[in-house]
């Protein structure tokens, strides 16, 4: 029985339900106003499930080169991550020359990418990978706007030309940042829609990933508005940092629990080829203080519960076995990539316990221990629309351990900042 989805443009209640032997309302929260761009998908002919891949920014920033990207692509293949589903290789900011060509077209930085972007795309495609690039929706990219990189090569006013350039380079994915202090909503809609239309006009199915939050102070437009008719995936928070949580508020860098809390009310926006983007994975990414292995498992678990894109950001050429095991866990990836494309939400408004519907009538429950000591956690079967201890059991996606319901509850021991992901049989 499919989960009912509310449509339309007025405010509505999001009632996240999971289906077992009965239908459950796991929590009702206000859904943001109507979907910008209409009810159709932003770009047609893309896979229905969330994209998986790798992005250069979190590890390399502006220190990105053609050689580095090729090395990361080769590691994506040799590590088995490509075969696990990580296919997109996205070159973030700083790949472009600081000036456009004489005809106004974008061109690669000749020192960083001497072979050009089309050649890099060919290299990736020959290895069974997909090619992604970055641009800005304003006159500058984000590093140019911040004054840390020269030039003014954003795509504003060049949307049609740049979309054609990307299509000619056989680009498969465009990451598109706002990169401006202009917080006018109409200006944002106009700019992001112009590039969407440019992509549509090329006829090439380029996955369109937007971030309306970058540069905007005091608000998070990606959270406030549903951009699902404009973009394939929309950043709904500010930039992630490899921390459990931060004290910077919604306009600053976000830790894992900050992002989980921010996305919880937005599940109704998710559907095939339309996703909330909680930013990249920081599994295996160096940081200060950084994440424990348990915290990295929690990020991977919760991104899967959200039906979110999985874009790794670590150095793929020097991964620990723990990093590989987290990124490549088949059971967790299968949850993220479930064809139903239904995002989970908190059970009984508890931020530590989420449920997500998968398949025809399956349920996945996550138990996250946010406290500073190990503890036994449980979820009432009645909160999942289930009855009967003897008929309810679940398997942890991380360990393969089976849990049997007892006393009307499913229970598990959960370590500090760790997450158990229970797929109910």
GROMACS .gro file of C-alpha atoms in nm:
model
  425
    1UNK     CA    1   0.000   0.000   0.000
    2UNK     CA    2   0.171   0.323  -0.109
    3UNK     CA    3   0.221   0.615   0.126
    4UNK     CA    4  -0.031   0.889   0.040
    5UNK     CA    5   0.134   1.212  -0.070
    6UNK     CA    6  -0.030   1.550  -0.033
    7UNK     CA    7  -0.009   1.763  -0.345
    8UNK     CA    8  -0.107   2.118  -0.423
    9UNK     CA    9   0.025   2.462  -0.348
   10UNK     CA   10  -0.133   2.550  -0.013
   11UNK     CA   11   0.011   2.472   0.329
   12UNK     CA   12  -0.058   2.115   0.429
   13UNK     CA   13   0.026   1.866   0.699
   14UNK     CA   14   0.303   1.617   0.637
   15UNK     CA   15   0.191   1.288   0.787
   16UNK     CA   16   0.483   1.049   0.754
   17UNK     CA   17   0.352   0.697   0.757
   18UNK     CA   18   0.507   0.355   0.750
   19UNK     CA   19   0.321   0.041   0.659
   20UNK     CA   20   0.336  -0.287   0.838
   21UNK     CA   21   0.025  -0.476   0.934
   22UNK     CA   22  -0.146  -0.140   0.976
   23UNK     CA   23  -0.098   0.220   0.869
   24UNK     CA   24   0.084   0.446   1.112
   25UNK     CA   25   0.103   0.821   1.138
   26UNK     CA   26   0.458   0.857   1.273
   27UNK     CA   27   0.436   1.231   1.307
   28UNK     CA   28   0.252   1.527   1.154
   29UNK     CA   29   0.444   1.847   1.092
   30UNK     CA   30   0.367   2.153   0.880
   31UNK     CA   31   0.489   2.121   0.523
   32UNK     CA   32   0.635   2.435   0.361
   33UNK     CA   33   0.437   2.629   0.099
   34UNK     CA   34   0.386   2.504  -0.257
   35UNK     CA   35   0.648   2.352  -0.480
   36UNK     CA   36   0.833   2.608  -0.691
   37UNK     CA   37   0.848   2.522  -1.060
   38UNK     CA   38   0.543   2.300  -1.070
   39UNK     CA   39   0.473   1.935  -0.998
   40UNK     CA   40   0.685   1.784  -1.278
   41UNK     CA   41   1.044   1.676  -1.221
   42UNK     CA   42   1.299   1.950  -1.287
   43UNK     CA   43   1.500   1.746  -1.539
   44UNK     CA   44   1.352   1.442  -1.712
   45UNK     CA   45   1.508   1.102  -1.782
   46UNK     CA   46   1.724   1.084  -1.468
   47UNK     CA   47   1.736   0.776  -1.241
   48UNK     CA   48   1.453   0.784  -0.985
   49UNK     CA   49   1.673   0.712  -0.681
   50UNK     CA   50   1.916   0.952  -0.507
   51UNK     CA   51   2.253   1.008  -0.677
   52UNK     CA   52   2.571   0.859  -0.531
   53UNK     CA   53   2.923   0.972  -0.602
   54UNK     CA   54   3.214   1.189  -0.492
   55UNK     CA   55   3.273   1.565  -0.473
   56UNK     CA   56   3.612   1.735  -0.460
   57UNK     CA   57   3.538   2.024  -0.224
   58UNK     CA   58   3.552   1.889   0.132
   59UNK     CA   59   3.902   1.749   0.092
   60UNK     CA   60   4.067   1.952  -0.183
   61UNK     CA   61   3.884   2.286  -0.198
   62UNK     CA   62   4.054   2.506  -0.457
   63UNK     CA   63   4.358   2.278  -0.466
   64UNK     CA   64   4.195   2.069  -0.735
   65UNK     CA   65   4.365   1.955  -1.054
   66UNK     CA   66   4.301   1.726  -1.345
   67UNK     CA   67   4.554   1.479  -1.205
   68UNK     CA   68   4.383   1.478  -0.866
   69UNK     CA   69   4.040   1.412  -1.015
   70UNK     CA   70   4.172   1.127  -1.227
   71UNK     CA   71   4.340   0.975  -0.923
   72UNK     CA   72   4.019   0.996  -0.720
   73UNK     CA   73   3.821   0.843  -1.006
   74UNK     CA   74   4.063   0.554  -1.032
   75UNK     CA   75   4.034   0.498  -0.655
   76UNK     CA   76   3.655   0.505  -0.682
   77UNK     CA   77   3.684   0.210  -0.920
   78UNK     CA   78   3.960   0.013  -0.744
   79UNK     CA   79   3.797   0.045  -0.400
   80UNK     CA   80   3.473  -0.109  -0.520
   81UNK     CA   81   3.277   0.209  -0.451
   82UNK     CA   82   3.183   0.253  -0.816
   83UNK     CA   83   3.033  -0.094  -0.823
   84UNK     CA   84   2.852  -0.016  -0.496
   85UNK     CA   85   2.677   0.270  -0.678
   86UNK     CA   86   2.903   0.574  -0.639
   87UNK     CA   87   2.913   0.691  -1.001
   88UNK     CA   88   2.917   1.073  -1.011
   89UNK     CA   89   3.255   1.247  -0.991
   90UNK     CA   90   3.189   1.616  -0.931
   91UNK     CA   91   3.459   1.880  -0.977
   92UNK     CA   92   3.363   2.163  -0.746
   93UNK     CA   93   3.467   2.531  -0.755
   94UNK     CA   94   3.801   2.657  -0.895
   95UNK     CA   95   3.818   2.441  -1.210
   96UNK     CA   96   3.748   2.733  -1.446
   97UNK     CA   97   3.985   2.995  -1.582
   98UNK     CA   98   3.932   3.336  -1.422
   99UNK     CA   99   3.808   3.477  -1.753
  100UNK     CA  100   3.570   3.350  -2.015
  101UNK     CA  101   3.683   3.284  -2.372
  102UNK     CA  102   3.644   3.550  -2.641
  103UNK     CA  103   3.303   3.412  -2.737
  104UNK     CA  104   3.186   3.430  -2.374
  105UNK     CA  105   3.207   3.059  -2.304
  106UNK     CA  106   3.352   2.902  -1.991
  107UNK     CA  107   3.694   2.745  -2.020
  108UNK     CA  108   3.907   2.529  -1.795
  109UNK     CA  109   4.200   2.672  -1.601
  110UNK     CA  110   4.490   2.586  -1.832
  111UNK     CA  111   4.729   2.516  -1.546
  112UNK     CA  112   4.495   2.301  -1.336
  113UNK     CA  113   4.314   2.125  -1.622
  114UNK     CA  114   4.547   2.138  -1.923
  115UNK     CA  115   4.357   1.868  -2.115
  116UNK     CA  116   4.027   2.054  -2.079
  117UNK     CA  117   3.698   1.950  -1.925
  118UNK     CA  118   3.568   1.749  -2.219
  119UNK     CA  119   3.875   1.527  -2.201
  120UNK     CA  120   3.823   1.480  -1.828
  121UNK     CA  121   3.463   1.380  -1.893
  122UNK     CA  122   3.579   1.123  -2.148
  123UNK     CA  123   3.826   0.982  -1.894
  124UNK     CA  124   3.547   0.937  -1.640
  125UNK     CA  125   3.296   0.792  -1.884
  126UNK     CA  126   3.550   0.537  -2.005
  127UNK     CA  127   3.564   0.408  -1.647
  128UNK     CA  128   3.191   0.373  -1.607
  129UNK     CA  129   3.160   0.697  -1.411
  130UNK     CA  130   2.957   1.014  -1.458
  131UNK     CA  131   3.095   1.367  -1.490
  132UNK     CA  132   2.994   1.660  -1.272
  133UNK     CA  133   3.100   2.026  -1.266
  134UNK     CA  134   3.025   2.335  -1.062
  135UNK     CA  135   2.908   2.688  -1.139
  136UNK     CA  136   2.750   2.986  -0.964
  137UNK     CA  137   2.398   3.120  -1.019
  138UNK     CA  138   2.520   3.478  -0.976
  139UNK     CA  139   2.796   3.671  -1.147
  140UNK     CA  140   3.061   3.494  -0.940
  141UNK     CA  141   3.128   3.150  -0.803
  142UNK     CA  142   3.141   3.120  -0.424
  143UNK     CA  143   3.519   3.147  -0.392
  144UNK     CA  144   3.514   3.450  -0.622
  145UNK     CA  145   3.233   3.604  -0.416
  146UNK     CA  146   3.435   3.541  -0.098
  147UNK     CA  147   3.745   3.696  -0.256
  148UNK     CA  148   3.961   3.385  -0.227
  149UNK     CA  149   3.976   3.308  -0.599
  150UNK     CA  150   4.010   3.552  -0.891
  151UNK     CA  151   3.759   3.625  -1.164
  152UNK     CA  152   3.389   3.666  -1.219
  153UNK     CA  153   3.276   3.359  -1.410
  154UNK     CA  154   2.937   3.279  -1.259
  155UNK     CA  155   2.663   3.177  -1.500
  156UNK     CA  156   2.418   3.464  -1.443
  157UNK     CA  157   2.325   3.597  -1.787
  158UNK     CA  158   2.508   3.305  -1.954
  159UNK     CA  159   2.268   3.025  -1.859
  160UNK     CA  160   2.182   2.910  -2.211
  161UNK     CA  161   2.540   2.932  -2.331
  162UNK     CA  162   2.682   2.756  -2.024
  163UNK     CA  163   2.421   2.480  -2.034
  164UNK     CA  164   2.515   2.414  -2.396
  165UNK     CA  165   2.883   2.410  -2.302
  166UNK     CA  166   2.818   2.157  -2.027
  167UNK     CA  167   2.614   1.941  -2.263
  168UNK     CA  168   2.890   1.957  -2.526
  169UNK     CA  169   3.138   1.842  -2.261
  170UNK     CA  170   2.901   1.550  -2.184
  171UNK     CA  171   2.844   1.669  -1.828
  172UNK     CA  172   2.603   1.456  -1.624
  173UNK     CA  173   2.570   1.666  -1.307
  174UNK     CA  174   2.573   2.039  -1.235
  175UNK     CA  175   2.627   2.172  -0.883
  176UNK     CA  176   2.494   2.529  -0.883
  177UNK     CA  177   2.549   2.765  -0.587
  178UNK     CA  178   2.378   3.100  -0.526
  179UNK     CA  179   2.700   3.274  -0.413
  180UNK     CA  180   2.548   3.616  -0.348
  181UNK     CA  181   2.428   3.826  -0.054
  182UNK     CA  182   2.114   3.911  -0.253
  183UNK     CA  183   1.835   3.746  -0.054
  184UNK     CA  184   1.550   3.848  -0.286
  185UNK     CA  185   1.342   3.536  -0.339
  186UNK     CA  186   1.219   3.635  -0.684
  187UNK     CA  187   1.577   3.690  -0.801
  188UNK     CA  188   1.672   3.343  -0.680
  189UNK     CA  189   1.375   3.179  -0.850
  190UNK     CA  190   1.454   3.358  -1.175
  191UNK     CA  191   1.822   3.263  -1.171
  192UNK     CA  192   1.781   2.897  -1.075
  193UNK     CA  193   1.491   2.852  -1.317
  194UNK     CA  194   1.693   3.005  -1.602
  195UNK     CA  195   1.962   2.738  -1.567
  196UNK     CA  196   1.703   2.464  -1.531
  197UNK     CA  197   1.547   2.578  -1.857
  198UNK     CA  198   1.889   2.597  -2.020
  199UNK     CA  199   1.955   2.237  -1.918
  200UNK     CA  200   1.616   2.124  -2.045
  201UNK     CA  201   1.677   2.291  -2.379
  202UNK     CA  202   1.998   2.094  -2.436
  203UNK     CA  203   1.806   1.767  -2.426
  204UNK     CA  204   2.078   1.612  -2.210
  205UNK     CA  205   1.965   1.469  -1.873
  206UNK     CA  206   2.199   1.667  -1.647
  207UNK     CA  207   2.127   1.619  -1.278
  208UNK     CA  208   2.068   1.969  -1.141
  209UNK     CA  209   2.183   2.032  -0.782
  210UNK     CA  210   2.122   2.378  -0.635
  211UNK     CA  211   2.221   2.556  -0.315
  212UNK     CA  212   2.009   2.869  -0.261
  213UNK     CA  213   2.162   2.926   0.085
  214UNK     CA  214   2.524   3.018   0.003
  215UNK     CA  215   2.594   3.382   0.076
  216UNK     CA  216   2.250   3.456   0.223
  217UNK     CA  217   2.270   3.575   0.582
  218UNK     CA  218   2.000   3.519   0.842
  219UNK     CA  219   1.781   3.273   0.650
  220UNK     CA  220   1.799   2.935   0.476
  221UNK     CA  221   1.596   2.958   0.151
  222UNK     CA  222   1.650   2.589   0.081
  223UNK     CA  223   1.457   2.503   0.397
  224UNK     CA  224   1.195   2.774   0.366
  225UNK     CA  225   1.085   2.687   0.012
  226UNK     CA  226   1.028   2.363  -0.180
  227UNK     CA  227   1.242   2.392  -0.495
  228UNK     CA  228   1.150   2.047  -0.625
  229UNK     CA  229   1.014   2.169  -0.958
  230UNK     CA  230   1.329   2.371  -1.023
  231UNK     CA  231   1.608   2.133  -0.923
  232UNK     CA  232   1.674   1.761  -0.889
  233UNK     CA  233   1.824   1.814  -0.546
  234UNK     CA  234   1.818   2.118  -0.319
  235UNK     CA  235   2.048   2.200  -0.029
  236UNK     CA  236   1.826   2.253   0.272
  237UNK     CA  237   2.099   2.351   0.519
  238UNK     CA  238   2.420   2.546   0.516
  239UNK     CA  239   2.755   2.371   0.475
  240UNK     CA  240   2.832   2.059   0.673
  241UNK     CA  241   3.140   2.029   0.892
  242UNK     CA  242   3.278   1.703   1.039
  243UNK     CA  243   3.135   1.763   1.388
  244UNK     CA  244   2.858   1.602   1.586
  245UNK     CA  245   2.692   1.940   1.640
  246UNK     CA  246   2.780   2.311   1.632
  247UNK     CA  247   2.656   2.624   1.806
  248UNK     CA  248   2.648   2.845   1.499
  249UNK     CA  249   2.275   2.844   1.426
  250UNK     CA  250   2.107   2.770   1.095
  251UNK     CA  251   2.320   3.021   0.901
  252UNK     CA  252   2.653   2.874   1.012
  253UNK     CA  253   2.836   2.547   0.957
  254UNK     CA  254   2.623   2.247   1.051
  255UNK     CA  255   2.704   1.928   1.239
  256UNK     CA  256   2.535   1.591   1.194
  257UNK     CA  257   2.256   1.635   1.448
  258UNK     CA  258   2.195   1.995   1.339
  259UNK     CA  259   2.124   1.875   0.986
  260UNK     CA  260   1.909   1.582   1.096
  261UNK     CA  261   1.696   1.817   1.305
  262UNK     CA  262   1.661   2.068   1.020
  263UNK     CA  263   1.549   1.810   0.764
  264UNK     CA  264   1.303   1.621   0.984
  265UNK     CA  265   0.998   1.833   0.885
  266UNK     CA  266   1.073   1.825   0.511
  267UNK     CA  267   1.012   1.460   0.421
  268UNK     CA  268   0.708   1.527   0.200
  269UNK     CA  269   0.927   1.707  -0.053
  270UNK     CA  270   1.112   1.387  -0.142
  271UNK     CA  271   0.997   1.184  -0.440
  272UNK     CA  272   1.166   1.011  -0.738
  273UNK     CA  273   1.416   1.249  -0.903
  274UNK     CA  274   1.354   1.515  -0.637
  275UNK     CA  275   1.556   1.513  -0.316
  276UNK     CA  276   1.644   1.716  -0.010
  277UNK     CA  277   2.022   1.761  -0.004
  278UNK     CA  278   2.168   1.757   0.350
  279UNK     CA  279   2.516   1.821   0.203
  280UNK     CA  280   2.797   1.577   0.141
  281UNK     CA  281   2.909   1.283   0.347
  282UNK     CA  282   3.199   1.360   0.580
  283UNK     CA  283   3.279   0.995   0.638
  284UNK     CA  284   3.658   0.969   0.633
  285UNK     CA  285   3.703   1.347   0.610
  286UNK     CA  286   3.965   1.501   0.838
  287UNK     CA  287   3.836   1.769   1.070
  288UNK     CA  288   3.870   1.943   1.402
  289UNK     CA  289   3.752   1.776   1.617
  290UNK     CA  290   3.629   1.538   1.346
  291UNK     CA  291   3.385   1.250   1.377
  292UNK     CA  292   3.427   0.920   1.558
  293UNK     CA  293   3.360   0.601   1.365
  294UNK     CA  294   3.025   0.573   1.545
  295UNK     CA  295   2.932   0.928   1.444
  296UNK     CA  296   3.023   0.852   1.082
  297UNK     CA  297   2.796   0.547   1.094
  298UNK     CA  298   2.522   0.774   1.222
  299UNK     CA  299   2.565   1.015   0.933
  300UNK     CA  300   2.548   0.733   0.681
  301UNK     CA  301   2.246   0.584   0.858
  302UNK     CA  302   2.050   0.907   0.875
  303UNK     CA  303   2.126   1.011   0.517
  304UNK     CA  304   1.984   0.672   0.414
  305UNK     CA  305   1.678   0.728   0.634
  306UNK     CA  306   1.626   1.063   0.457
  307UNK     CA  307   1.652   0.905   0.109
  308UNK     CA  308   1.928   1.162   0.055
  309UNK     CA  309   2.200   1.186  -0.210
  310UNK     CA  310   2.521   1.013  -0.099
  311UNK     CA  311   2.816   1.221  -0.218
  312UNK     CA  312   3.143   1.122  -0.053
  313UNK     CA  313   3.395   1.397   0.011
  314UNK     CA  314   3.698   1.216   0.150
  315UNK     CA  315   4.033   1.141  -0.012
  316UNK     CA  316   3.957   0.811  -0.184
  317UNK     CA  317   4.326   0.729  -0.230
  318UNK     CA  318   4.389   0.692   0.145
  319UNK     CA  319   4.081   0.541   0.303
  320UNK     CA  320   4.087   0.336   0.621
  321UNK     CA  321   3.907   0.004   0.623
  322UNK     CA  322   3.650   0.158   0.857
  323UNK     CA  323   3.576   0.430   0.600
  324UNK     CA  324   3.540   0.175   0.320
  325UNK     CA  325   3.314  -0.044   0.533
  326UNK     CA  326   3.083   0.249   0.614
  327UNK     CA  327   3.062   0.384   0.260
  328UNK     CA  328   3.016   0.041   0.106
  329UNK     CA  329   2.768  -0.118   0.348
  330UNK     CA  330   2.525  -0.294   0.116
  331UNK     CA  331   2.228  -0.304   0.352
  332UNK     CA  332   2.243   0.069   0.429
  333UNK     CA  333   2.292   0.159   0.062
  334UNK     CA  334   1.992  -0.055  -0.030
  335UNK     CA  335   1.778   0.145   0.212
  336UNK     CA  336   1.895   0.475   0.065
  337UNK     CA  337   1.837   0.349  -0.288
  338UNK     CA  338   1.499   0.189  -0.225
  339UNK     CA  339   1.279   0.238  -0.531
  340UNK     CA  340   0.994   0.375  -0.325
  341UNK     CA  341   1.201   0.694  -0.263
  342UNK     CA  342   1.015   0.777   0.056
  343UNK     CA  343   1.196   0.984   0.319
  344UNK     CA  344   1.170   0.891   0.685
  345UNK     CA  345   1.080   1.111   0.981
  346UNK     CA  346   1.085   1.098   1.362
  347UNK     CA  347   0.857   0.851   1.541
  348UNK     CA  348   0.639   1.015   1.806
  349UNK     CA  349   0.839   1.337   1.754
  350UNK     CA  350   1.148   1.173   1.903
  351UNK     CA  351   1.459   1.302   1.717
  352UNK     CA  352   1.652   0.989   1.814
  353UNK     CA  353   1.403   0.743   1.661
  354UNK     CA  354   1.308   0.759   1.293
  355UNK     CA  355   1.102   0.533   1.068
  356UNK     CA  356   1.102   0.502   0.691
  357UNK     CA  357   0.878   0.303   0.458
  358UNK     CA  358   1.056   0.088   0.200
  359UNK     CA  359   0.942  -0.150  -0.070
  360UNK     CA  360   0.580  -0.261  -0.086
  361UNK     CA  361   0.519  -0.273   0.289
  362UNK     CA  362   0.854  -0.268   0.465
  363UNK     CA  363   0.966  -0.058   0.759
  364UNK     CA  364   1.312   0.057   0.865
  365UNK     CA  365   1.366   0.209   1.210
  366UNK     CA  366   1.679   0.393   1.322
  367UNK     CA  367   1.779   0.433   1.687
  368UNK     CA  368   2.042   0.706   1.742
  369UNK     CA  369   2.201   0.753   2.082
  370UNK     CA  370   2.272   1.125   2.117
  371UNK     CA  371   2.378   1.094   2.479
  372UNK     CA  372   2.733   1.061   2.612
  373UNK     CA  373   2.699   0.705   2.742
  374UNK     CA  374   2.588   0.371   2.593
  375UNK     CA  375   2.222   0.293   2.653
  376UNK     CA  376   1.943   0.055   2.568
  377UNK     CA  377   1.694   0.213   2.330
  378UNK     CA  378   1.356   0.091   2.214
  379UNK     CA  379   1.054   0.178   2.005
  380UNK     CA  380   0.697   0.069   2.087
  381UNK     CA  381   0.545  -0.159   1.827
  382UNK     CA  382   0.224   0.040   1.849
  383UNK     CA  383   0.414   0.348   1.731
  384UNK     CA  384   0.500   0.150   1.417
  385UNK     CA  385   0.147   0.023   1.361
  386UNK     CA  386   0.254  -0.328   1.458
  387UNK     CA  387   0.130  -0.583   1.711
  388UNK     CA  388   0.248  -0.920   1.837
  389UNK     CA  389   0.597  -0.981   1.976
  390UNK     CA  390   0.626  -1.323   1.814
  391UNK     CA  391   0.555  -1.189   1.465
  392UNK     CA  392   0.789  -0.888   1.475
  393UNK     CA  393   1.165  -0.911   1.436
  394UNK     CA  394   1.428  -0.692   1.275
  395UNK     CA  395   1.782  -0.714   1.141
  396UNK     CA  396   2.046  -0.446   1.206
  397UNK     CA  397   2.183  -0.323   0.873
  398UNK     CA  398   2.528  -0.267   1.026
  399UNK     CA  399   2.587  -0.593   1.211
  400UNK     CA  400   2.336  -0.839   1.064
  401UNK     CA  401   2.216  -0.917   1.415
  402UNK     CA  402   1.850  -1.013   1.448
  403UNK     CA  403   1.633  -0.860   1.721
  404UNK     CA  404   1.303  -1.009   1.839
  405UNK     CA  405   1.030  -0.788   1.979
  406UNK     CA  406   0.961  -0.830   2.348
  407UNK     CA  407   0.713  -0.665   2.579
  408UNK     CA  408   0.558  -0.480   2.289
  409UNK     CA  409   0.887  -0.311   2.194
  410UNK     CA  410   1.189  -0.350   1.970
  411UNK     CA  411   1.501  -0.280   2.171
  412UNK     CA  412   1.877  -0.262   2.108
  413UNK     CA  413   2.191  -0.151   2.286
  414UNK     CA  414   2.334   0.158   2.115
  415UNK     CA  415   2.681   0.303   2.170
  416UNK     CA  416   2.766   0.669   2.220
  417UNK     CA  417   2.657   0.874   1.915
  418UNK     CA  418   2.602   0.551   1.723
  419UNK     CA  419   2.296   0.435   1.529
  420UNK     CA  420   2.130   0.096   1.495
  421UNK     CA  421   1.929   0.058   1.174
  422UNK     CA  422   1.658  -0.207   1.209
  423UNK     CA  423   1.488  -0.348   0.902
  424UNK     CA  424   1.170  -0.512   1.019
  425UNK     CA  425   1.100  -0.853   0.871
   0.00000   0.00000   0.00000
